[in-house]
Amino acid sequence: MREVYVAGIGITSFSRLEYPLVEIAAYPALMALRDAGIKKVDQVYVANMGSGRINGQTGLASAVVDHLSLTPAAAETIENGPASGASAIKQGYMAIASGMYNTVMVIGAERMREVNPLEATDFVATLTHPLAEYIYGITLPSLAGMFARMYMDKYGVTSRHLAMVAVKNHKNALDNFYAHLHEDITIEGILDSPEASTNNPFVADPLRFYDVCPVSDGGACIILTTAENMKKLNKPMIKLAGIGQATDTHCVHERNDPTDLLAVREAARQSFAMAKIKPENVDVAELHDAFTILEIAESEEVGFFKKGEGHKALEKGLTKIGGKLPINPSGGLKAKGHPVGATGVGQAHEIVLQLRGGAAKRQVKNAKIGFTCNFGGFGNNVVCLTFIKEN
Amino acid sequence: MELNIYAYKCKRCGQLHYPYKTICKKCGDNDHNEFDIVALPKNGKLLTYTILYNPPSDFEVAALCLGIVELEGGMRITGQLDIKNPKTGMKVAGKVEVVRIDGYNKHLGMVFYQE
Amino acid sequence: MTVDLEKILRPIETPLIKFPAKYMTLANGQEMVIRQVEREDIPDILPHIEPLIHCERDFYNVVAARLYAELLAYYSYRVQDEYVLIAQIDGELAAIVNGRIVSPEIGMSYHTFSLRRGLRVGAHAFATKMEYHMDILKQKEVLIVAESGIGFRRWMIEYKLEKRFDIPHELGGCPSWSLTKELFERARATLVVGRRPVPEHLMAKAKAGILAPSDPPKAPEDLLAATRSMLDSTGTSLIEMKKKLGAK
């Protein structure tokens, strides 16, 4: 199999974007083409979850490839729930590794703010089990709430730990121009003051407003190519070194221990094994913190910390920028934003930026190995990527 | 008539499934995807719950209490809770009722009450 | 004769109980003071609203223009029984809410205007306005309309207002909704917050001057981050469109 490298990256703000979905996909692609210094690609993958339902547009990839005047390049839309982004990157990898194509553009794009937040939440909820979950009014926040309650009881995680994740990620996002939320929240303001319960009301008890990611629009793009092509481009050699993907039961209640995220564990294991590294070698990670509890749980499941000790690492500040293993320097889904289909590509964008040393104020020093965890469904389809900077 | 929610029991290995699957998760035998239907028990203990303060817009309530219940015999089910102060580990008893109305469709599901 | 005419034009004012100032901690740990302002304060507030008349985002332009006019009318004695409350963070103007007393029992909410985005500043200011009508003035209901989606969602989701489509609202346009005493009581625990009295240093800072917001809402400039108002189907982009066409 051929090795695969990142030639170019691009991103839009993750916030509310008032232009058509096709353009949300096209702008980051334009940035990535400029970044890579190329004009043509062989294949375009567009990761998106909701265009058919939310934006009333199907066949998104065909529209995007034409918008970019990249025809007759091959084009497909990839839908894998909130893990669509990393899934599309995986498809890009396979297309190049197999020798079928040389240069592949992977775009993630989503426009959820075209509908109101309740409709957006209901749309995401359609990925739960239609007969055994969705009919009860189950949404992703409610699954996260039930998960959080069990997890907190079992491992001694408290609301304060969850708030610490939010505060950390909001702080990181202050230095990220493209982040959705630029709010410098404090523990006092969201947990301790007499007004905290109004500033930070319950959304899905025990999860509160600041434990849940915003509903965002946004697009991101990453262009992948072969080692041979990289020689012509004069770009840092960032290799897509490891990919892992695993699935779990559709219904959360069917899992032997619902506090285990087995798909995260397995996807991370595969990704590290393929990259021939260990979790402790990772310098910077972007984990899927759609809910603050997930950053803690995933940091354990991927192997950064022992099960039940993620919150202790958080307390010690190990996951801050400047700590031993900075997690979500971009602000994460919590503060950078969560345009569902685009999120996985957005995570990869941040890691590539970090490995290139281009993340300015939020730069993790000497980052050589980066890792992303893109979490689909409520942990029923997870894709983990490992990027390595070569000298 | 008492309404039930059914689990699917593999005719070969006896593994119970809820919800239904096409192929048994235990024996994985694809020559033999036959199941007996078995009514799920209705009593159990509350494994976890949440109070959802912004339920989907077709629910005309301010908050919706949802939970996962471990039924007698060990099968688990997600359902709605009609319980004022839920607590994990509490004993609950379920009834099959209308849980969601979507246009002309009425969806039946399990609603749990304090036992 | 002019003096007599002014007497006719100037509405008779009902003496109203003043809103007792309060303060609260925001999600970012900063403290926000909400207090009532008088006519003589209005000239200090208007310059901070004016720039937002040109901000084409989330109906800031519409609300800023209307609020500017309402405050000017209040300043010039042209509205009966209007009141204005402001929220300040470190002296900076964070939000303005205003309204009017229609009868002893019925209040009319005018505008809720946040000059500081996020942190639920607008929600706190709106809740305070309702607190003034219900708790301080002991009214029975407040009539409300929304001009922006943000406002509509806020009270639809947070207060679940009753329809009063038979009663026209003074702001025109959309039908009226009503916050009744009963709905207010239901929302009180989660929405109405704040502590009294305001510590002296906070009040002194607030009264020392109504400062311009350091980070006021702006229409995003970066094309990638941006709203492309030329394509804005809501028709709020007239100013931007004219600029692009080169008209003055």
Short mmCIF file of C-alpha atoms in Angstrom, two decimals, chain A residues 11-13 16-20 23 27 31 116-118 177 183-186 188-190 193-195 198-199 201 210, chain C residues 23-29 58 117-120 124 153 157 189-191 193-195 222-228 231:
data_model
loop_
_atom_site.label_atom_id
_atom_site.label_comp_id
_atom_site.label_asym_id
_atom_site.label_seq_id
_atom_site.Cartn_x
_atom_site.Cartn_y
_atom_site.Cartn_z
CA ILE A 11 -11.42 25.75 7.11
CA THR A 12 -14.34 28.17 7.60
CA SER A 13 -15.49 29.59 10.88
CA ARG A 16 -23.66 30.44 11.87
CA LEU A 17 -22.90 30.87 8.20
CA GLU A 18 -25.48 32.56 6.07
CA TYR A 19 -24.47 31.27 2.70
CA PRO A 20 -25.41 28.12 0.82
CA GLU A 23 -20.24 27.34 -0.65
CA TYR A 27 -14.48 27.92 0.54
CA MET A 31 -8.16 27.48 0.83
CA ASN A 116 -33.97 26.09 14.52
CA PRO A 117 -31.93 24.31 17.23
CA LEU A 118 -34.79 22.01 18.24
CA PHE A 177 -10.33 32.69 15.20
CA GLU A 183 -16.60 33.15 25.78
CA ASP A 184 -14.10 33.13 28.60
CA ILE A 185 -16.23 31.24 31.10
CA THR A 186 -15.17 30.55 34.69
CA GLU A 188 -17.41 30.61 39.48
CA GLY A 189 -19.75 31.87 36.75
CA ILE A 190 -21.10 28.49 35.65
CA SER A 193 -22.20 31.85 41.92
CA PRO A 194 -25.85 32.20 43.04
CA GLU A 195 -26.73 32.88 39.39
CA THR A 198 -29.48 30.31 35.41
CA ASN A 199 -26.24 31.00 33.52
CA PRO A 201 -29.17 25.53 33.30
CA TYR A 210 -22.01 24.50 29.12
CA TYR C 23 -26.33 42.61 40.28
CA MET C 24 -25.37 39.09 39.23
CA THR C 25 -22.33 37.00 38.31
CA LEU C 26 -22.10 36.00 34.66
CA ALA C 27 -20.77 32.74 33.23
CA ASN C 28 -17.37 34.37 32.72
CA GLY C 29 -17.20 35.44 36.36
CA ASP C 58 -29.61 39.11 13.80
CA ARG C 117 -23.24 38.87 22.82
CA GLY C 118 -23.38 35.57 24.67
CA LEU C 119 -23.26 34.88 28.42
CA ARG C 120 -27.08 35.10 28.57
CA HIS C 124 -30.91 38.22 32.19
CA ARG C 153 -36.99 31.36 20.74
CA ILE C 157 -38.78 28.09 24.92
CA ALA C 189 -36.91 29.84 39.92
CA THR C 190 -34.83 29.27 36.83
CA LEU C 191 -34.84 32.65 35.14
CA VAL C 193 -31.86 35.95 39.45
CA GLY C 194 -29.80 38.68 41.00
CA ARG C 195 -28.77 40.01 44.38
CA ASP C 222 -14.10 37.88 6.95
CA LEU C 223 -15.70 36.37 3.88
CA LEU C 224 -15.22 32.88 5.24
CA ALA C 225 -16.74 33.77 8.55
CA ALA C 226 -19.25 35.98 6.98
CA THR C 227 -22.81 36.49 6.26
CA ARG C 228 -23.08 37.33 2.61
CA LEU C 231 -27.69 36.88 -0.78
#
